[in-house]
mmCIF file of C-alpha atoms and ligand atoms in Angstrom:
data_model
loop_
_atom_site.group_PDB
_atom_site.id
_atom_site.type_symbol
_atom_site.label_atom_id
_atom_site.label_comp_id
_atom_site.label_asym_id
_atom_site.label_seq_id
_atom_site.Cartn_x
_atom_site.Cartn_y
_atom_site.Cartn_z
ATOM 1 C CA UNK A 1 120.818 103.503 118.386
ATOM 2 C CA UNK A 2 118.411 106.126 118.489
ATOM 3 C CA UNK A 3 116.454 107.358 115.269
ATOM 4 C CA UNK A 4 116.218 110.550 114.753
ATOM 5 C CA UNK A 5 112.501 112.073 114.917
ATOM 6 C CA UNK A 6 112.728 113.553 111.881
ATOM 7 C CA UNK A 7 114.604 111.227 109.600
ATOM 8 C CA UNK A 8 111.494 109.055 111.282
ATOM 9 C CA UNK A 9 108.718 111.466 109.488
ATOM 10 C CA UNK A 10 111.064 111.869 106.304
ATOM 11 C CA UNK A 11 111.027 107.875 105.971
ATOM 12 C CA UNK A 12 107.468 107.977 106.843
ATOM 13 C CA UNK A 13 106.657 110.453 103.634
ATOM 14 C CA UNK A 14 108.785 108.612 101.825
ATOM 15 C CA UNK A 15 106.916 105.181 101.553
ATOM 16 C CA UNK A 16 103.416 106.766 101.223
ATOM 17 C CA UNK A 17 104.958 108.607 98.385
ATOM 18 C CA UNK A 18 106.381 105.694 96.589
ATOM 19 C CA UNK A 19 103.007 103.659 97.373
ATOM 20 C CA UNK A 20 101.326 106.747 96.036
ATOM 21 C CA UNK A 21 102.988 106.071 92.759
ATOM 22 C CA UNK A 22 102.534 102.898 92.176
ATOM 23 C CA UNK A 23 106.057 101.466 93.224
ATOM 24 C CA UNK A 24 107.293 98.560 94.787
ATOM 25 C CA UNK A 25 105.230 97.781 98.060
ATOM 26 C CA UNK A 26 107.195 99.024 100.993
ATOM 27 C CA UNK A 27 107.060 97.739 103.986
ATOM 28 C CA UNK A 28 107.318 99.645 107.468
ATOM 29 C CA UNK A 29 110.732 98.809 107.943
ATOM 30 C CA UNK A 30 113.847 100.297 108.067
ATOM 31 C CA UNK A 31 115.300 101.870 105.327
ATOM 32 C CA UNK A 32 118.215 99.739 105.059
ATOM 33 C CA UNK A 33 115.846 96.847 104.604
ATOM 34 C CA UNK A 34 117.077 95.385 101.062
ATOM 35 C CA UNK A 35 114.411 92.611 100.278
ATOM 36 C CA UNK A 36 112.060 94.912 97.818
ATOM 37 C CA UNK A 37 108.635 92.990 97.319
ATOM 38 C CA UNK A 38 107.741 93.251 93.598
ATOM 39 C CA UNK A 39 104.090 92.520 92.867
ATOM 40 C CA UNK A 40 103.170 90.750 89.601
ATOM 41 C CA UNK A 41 99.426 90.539 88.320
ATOM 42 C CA UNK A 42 98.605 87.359 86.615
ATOM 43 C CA UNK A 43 94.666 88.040 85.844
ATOM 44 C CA UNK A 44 95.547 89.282 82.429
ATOM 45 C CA UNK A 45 98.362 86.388 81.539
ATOM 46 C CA UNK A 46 95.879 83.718 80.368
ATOM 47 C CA UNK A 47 97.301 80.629 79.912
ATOM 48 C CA UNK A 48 100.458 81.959 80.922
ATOM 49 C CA UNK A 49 99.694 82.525 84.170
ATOM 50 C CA UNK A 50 101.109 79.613 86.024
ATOM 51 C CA UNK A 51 104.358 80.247 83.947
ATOM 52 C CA UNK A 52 104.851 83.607 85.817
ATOM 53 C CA UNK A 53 104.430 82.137 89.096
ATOM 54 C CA UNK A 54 107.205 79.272 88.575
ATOM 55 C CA UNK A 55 109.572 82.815 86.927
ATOM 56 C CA UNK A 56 108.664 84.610 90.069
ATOM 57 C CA UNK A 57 109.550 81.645 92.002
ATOM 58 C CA UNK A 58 112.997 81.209 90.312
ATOM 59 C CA UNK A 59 113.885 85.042 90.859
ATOM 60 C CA UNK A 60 113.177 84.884 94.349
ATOM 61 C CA UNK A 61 115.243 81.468 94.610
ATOM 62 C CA UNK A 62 118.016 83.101 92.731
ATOM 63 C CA UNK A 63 118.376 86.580 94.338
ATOM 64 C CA UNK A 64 118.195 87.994 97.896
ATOM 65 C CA UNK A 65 117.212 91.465 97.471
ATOM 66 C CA UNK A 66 113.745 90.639 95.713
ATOM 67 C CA UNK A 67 111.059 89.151 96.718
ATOM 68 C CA UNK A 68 108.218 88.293 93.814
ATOM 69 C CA UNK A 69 104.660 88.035 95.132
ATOM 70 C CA UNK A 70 100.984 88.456 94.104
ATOM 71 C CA UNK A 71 100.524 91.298 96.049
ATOM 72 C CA UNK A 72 99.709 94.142 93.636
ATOM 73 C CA UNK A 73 100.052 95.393 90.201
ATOM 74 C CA UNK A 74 103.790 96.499 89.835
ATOM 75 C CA UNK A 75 104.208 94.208 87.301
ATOM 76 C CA UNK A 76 101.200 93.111 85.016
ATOM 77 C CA UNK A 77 101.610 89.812 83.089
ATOM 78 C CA UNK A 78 99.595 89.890 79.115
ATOM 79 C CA UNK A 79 99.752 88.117 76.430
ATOM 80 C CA UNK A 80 99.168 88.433 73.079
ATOM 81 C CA UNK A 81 98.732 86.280 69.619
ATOM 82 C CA UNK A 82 101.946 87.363 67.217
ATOM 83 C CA UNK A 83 103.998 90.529 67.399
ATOM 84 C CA UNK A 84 106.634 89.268 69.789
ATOM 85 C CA UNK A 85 107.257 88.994 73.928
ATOM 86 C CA UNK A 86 108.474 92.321 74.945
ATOM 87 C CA UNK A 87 108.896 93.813 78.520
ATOM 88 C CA UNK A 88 108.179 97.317 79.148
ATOM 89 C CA UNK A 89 109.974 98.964 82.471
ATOM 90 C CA UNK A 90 108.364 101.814 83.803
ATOM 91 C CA UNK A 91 111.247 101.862 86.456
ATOM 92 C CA UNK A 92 113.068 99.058 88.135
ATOM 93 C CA UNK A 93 110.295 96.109 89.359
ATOM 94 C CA UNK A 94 107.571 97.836 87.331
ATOM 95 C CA UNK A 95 105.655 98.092 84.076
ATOM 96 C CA UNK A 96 104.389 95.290 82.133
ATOM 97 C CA UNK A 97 105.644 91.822 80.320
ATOM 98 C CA UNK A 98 103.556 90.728 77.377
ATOM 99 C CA UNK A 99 103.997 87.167 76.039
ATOM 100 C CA UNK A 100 103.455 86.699 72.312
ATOM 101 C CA UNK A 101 101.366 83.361 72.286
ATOM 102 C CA UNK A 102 103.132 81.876 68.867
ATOM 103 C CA UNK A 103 106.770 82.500 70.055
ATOM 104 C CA UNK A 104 106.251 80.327 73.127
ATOM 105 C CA UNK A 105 105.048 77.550 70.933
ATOM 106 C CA UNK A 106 108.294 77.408 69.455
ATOM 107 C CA UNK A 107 110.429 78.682 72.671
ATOM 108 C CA UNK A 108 110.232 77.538 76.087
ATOM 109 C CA UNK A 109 107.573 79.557 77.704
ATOM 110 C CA UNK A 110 109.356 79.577 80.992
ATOM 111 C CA UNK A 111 112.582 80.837 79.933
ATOM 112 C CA UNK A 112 110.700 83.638 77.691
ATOM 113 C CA UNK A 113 108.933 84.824 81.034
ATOM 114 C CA UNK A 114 111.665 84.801 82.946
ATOM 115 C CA UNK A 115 113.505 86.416 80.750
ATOM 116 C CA UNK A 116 110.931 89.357 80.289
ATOM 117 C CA UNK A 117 110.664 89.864 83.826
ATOM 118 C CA UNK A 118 114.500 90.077 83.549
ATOM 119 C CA UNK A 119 114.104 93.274 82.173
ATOM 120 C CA UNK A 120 112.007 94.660 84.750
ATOM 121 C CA UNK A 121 114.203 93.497 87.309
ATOM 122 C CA UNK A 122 116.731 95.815 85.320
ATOM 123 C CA UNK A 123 118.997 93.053 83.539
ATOM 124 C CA UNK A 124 119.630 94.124 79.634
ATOM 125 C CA UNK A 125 119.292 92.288 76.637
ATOM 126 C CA UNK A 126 122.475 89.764 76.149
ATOM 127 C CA UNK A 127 122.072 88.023 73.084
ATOM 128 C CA UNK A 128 125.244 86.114 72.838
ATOM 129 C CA UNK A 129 123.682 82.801 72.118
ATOM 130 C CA UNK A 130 124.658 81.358 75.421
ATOM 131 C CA UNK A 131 121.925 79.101 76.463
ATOM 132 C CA UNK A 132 122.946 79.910 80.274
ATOM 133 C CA UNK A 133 122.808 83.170 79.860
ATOM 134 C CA UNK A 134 119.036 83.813 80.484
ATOM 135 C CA UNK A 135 119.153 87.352 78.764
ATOM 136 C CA UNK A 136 120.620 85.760 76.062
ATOM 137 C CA UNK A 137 117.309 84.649 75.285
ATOM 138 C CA UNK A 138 115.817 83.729 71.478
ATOM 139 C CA UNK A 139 119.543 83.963 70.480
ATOM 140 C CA UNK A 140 120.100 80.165 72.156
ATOM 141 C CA UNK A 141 117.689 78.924 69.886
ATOM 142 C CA UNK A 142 114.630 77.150 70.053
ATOM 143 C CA UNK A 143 116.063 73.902 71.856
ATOM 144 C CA UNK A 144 116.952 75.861 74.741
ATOM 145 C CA UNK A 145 115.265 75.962 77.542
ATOM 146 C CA UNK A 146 117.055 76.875 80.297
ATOM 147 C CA UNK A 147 114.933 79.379 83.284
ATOM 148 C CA UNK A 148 117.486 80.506 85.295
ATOM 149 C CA UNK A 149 119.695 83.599 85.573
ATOM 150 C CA UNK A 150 123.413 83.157 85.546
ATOM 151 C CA UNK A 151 124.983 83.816 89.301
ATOM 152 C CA UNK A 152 125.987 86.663 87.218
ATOM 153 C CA UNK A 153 122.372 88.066 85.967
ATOM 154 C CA UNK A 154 121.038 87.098 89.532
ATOM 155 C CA UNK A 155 124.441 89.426 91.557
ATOM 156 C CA UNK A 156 123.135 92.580 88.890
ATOM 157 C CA UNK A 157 119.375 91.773 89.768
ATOM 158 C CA UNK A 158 120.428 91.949 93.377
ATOM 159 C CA UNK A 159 122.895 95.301 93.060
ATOM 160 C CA UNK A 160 120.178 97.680 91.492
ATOM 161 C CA UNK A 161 118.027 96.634 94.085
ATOM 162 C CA UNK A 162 120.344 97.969 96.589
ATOM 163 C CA UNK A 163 118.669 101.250 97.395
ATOM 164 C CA UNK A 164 121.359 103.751 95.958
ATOM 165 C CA UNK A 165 121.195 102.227 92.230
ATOM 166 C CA UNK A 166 117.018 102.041 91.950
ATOM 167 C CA UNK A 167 116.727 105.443 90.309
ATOM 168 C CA UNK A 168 119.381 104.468 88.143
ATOM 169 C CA UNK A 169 117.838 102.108 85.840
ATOM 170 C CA UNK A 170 116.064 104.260 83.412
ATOM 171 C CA UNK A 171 112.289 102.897 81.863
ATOM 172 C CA UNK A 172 112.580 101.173 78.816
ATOM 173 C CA UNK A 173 110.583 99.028 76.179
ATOM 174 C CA UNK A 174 112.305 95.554 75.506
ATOM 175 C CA UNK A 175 110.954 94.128 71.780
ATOM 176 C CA UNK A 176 112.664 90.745 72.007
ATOM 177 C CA UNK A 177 114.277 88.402 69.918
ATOM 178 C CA UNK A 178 111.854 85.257 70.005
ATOM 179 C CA UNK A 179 111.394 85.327 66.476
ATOM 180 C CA UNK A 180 107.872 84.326 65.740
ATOM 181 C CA UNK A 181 106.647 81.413 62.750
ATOM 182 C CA UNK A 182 103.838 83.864 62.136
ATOM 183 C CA UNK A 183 103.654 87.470 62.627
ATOM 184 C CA UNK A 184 100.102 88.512 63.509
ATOM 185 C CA UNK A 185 99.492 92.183 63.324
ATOM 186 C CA UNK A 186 98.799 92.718 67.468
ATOM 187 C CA UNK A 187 97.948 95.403 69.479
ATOM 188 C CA UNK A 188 101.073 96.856 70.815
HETATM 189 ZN ZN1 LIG B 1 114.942 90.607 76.141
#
């Protein structure tokens, strides 16, 4: 079926305007293409950084309308000492996940990352205490330390990145519930 020219030129604008402002990578490819690459930075996660790689890895093992890659600054891994993880959306697939160094001594690391980058992926806090729920997070307690989304948490991940729901999911700061031994005053 034939494109027409213009909805050609109005798809055109409308990747070099999203790349313009520092969203999700996209492609040249047609805009019902639903895989939406979502680049994660892992110069400023320290020790932390091979923890984001195995989240990202899990995420795009789990979902089918994401792919996670080191292929720009969407998402920016930190950490911190004390003050607690958080994730902070800028809009859905970026912003910024900070891991508080102290809470992942106590909590799995992995499942803290993953969940963090939960958030940017658009899933909500769940804290139910259900150590399969991954959004349930620091609710499960310390011994759990489960990584991976719930088919449920994974089907959500994958409906907001269906192109109609992406605007919907509104930025948003996540302070999380990995309660920390020691609470260092931190730069927030
Ligand atoms: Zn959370």
């Amino acid at each position: 079926m034939r494109t027409p020219k213009l909805s050609r030129i109005l798809a055109t604008l409308a990747a070099v305007t999203l790349t313009a402002l520092g969203a999700v990578a996209v492609n040249p490819a047609p805009a019902s293409a639903a895989v939406r690459n979502v680049c994660y930075n892992t110069s400023q996660a320290g020790p932390f950084a091979s923890y984001a790689v195995q989240a990202a890895s899990i995420w795009n093992n789990y979902t089918n309308n994401i792919n996670m890659a080191q292929c720009g600054s969407n998402l920016m891994i930190y950490y911190t000492y004390g003050g607690g993880s958080y994730a902070q959306r800028t809009s859905l697939g970026n912003g910024r996940v900070v891991i508080d160094y102290y809470q992942a001594q106590q909590y799995s690391p992995l499942r803290i990352m993953t969940h963090e980058i939960g958030h940017i992926l658009g899933l909500p806090d769940n804290y139910n205490g259900n150590c399969a729920i991954l959004m349930s997070g620091g609710s499960a307690g310390t011994s759990c330390t489960n990584p991976y989304p719930s088919s449920t948490e994974a089907a959500r991940v994958d409906s907001l990145f269906g192109f109609a729901a992406r605007s919907a999911t509104p930025a948003q700061i996540f302070s999380d519930s990995w309660p920390a031994a020691t609470v260092v005053a931190a730069g927030r």
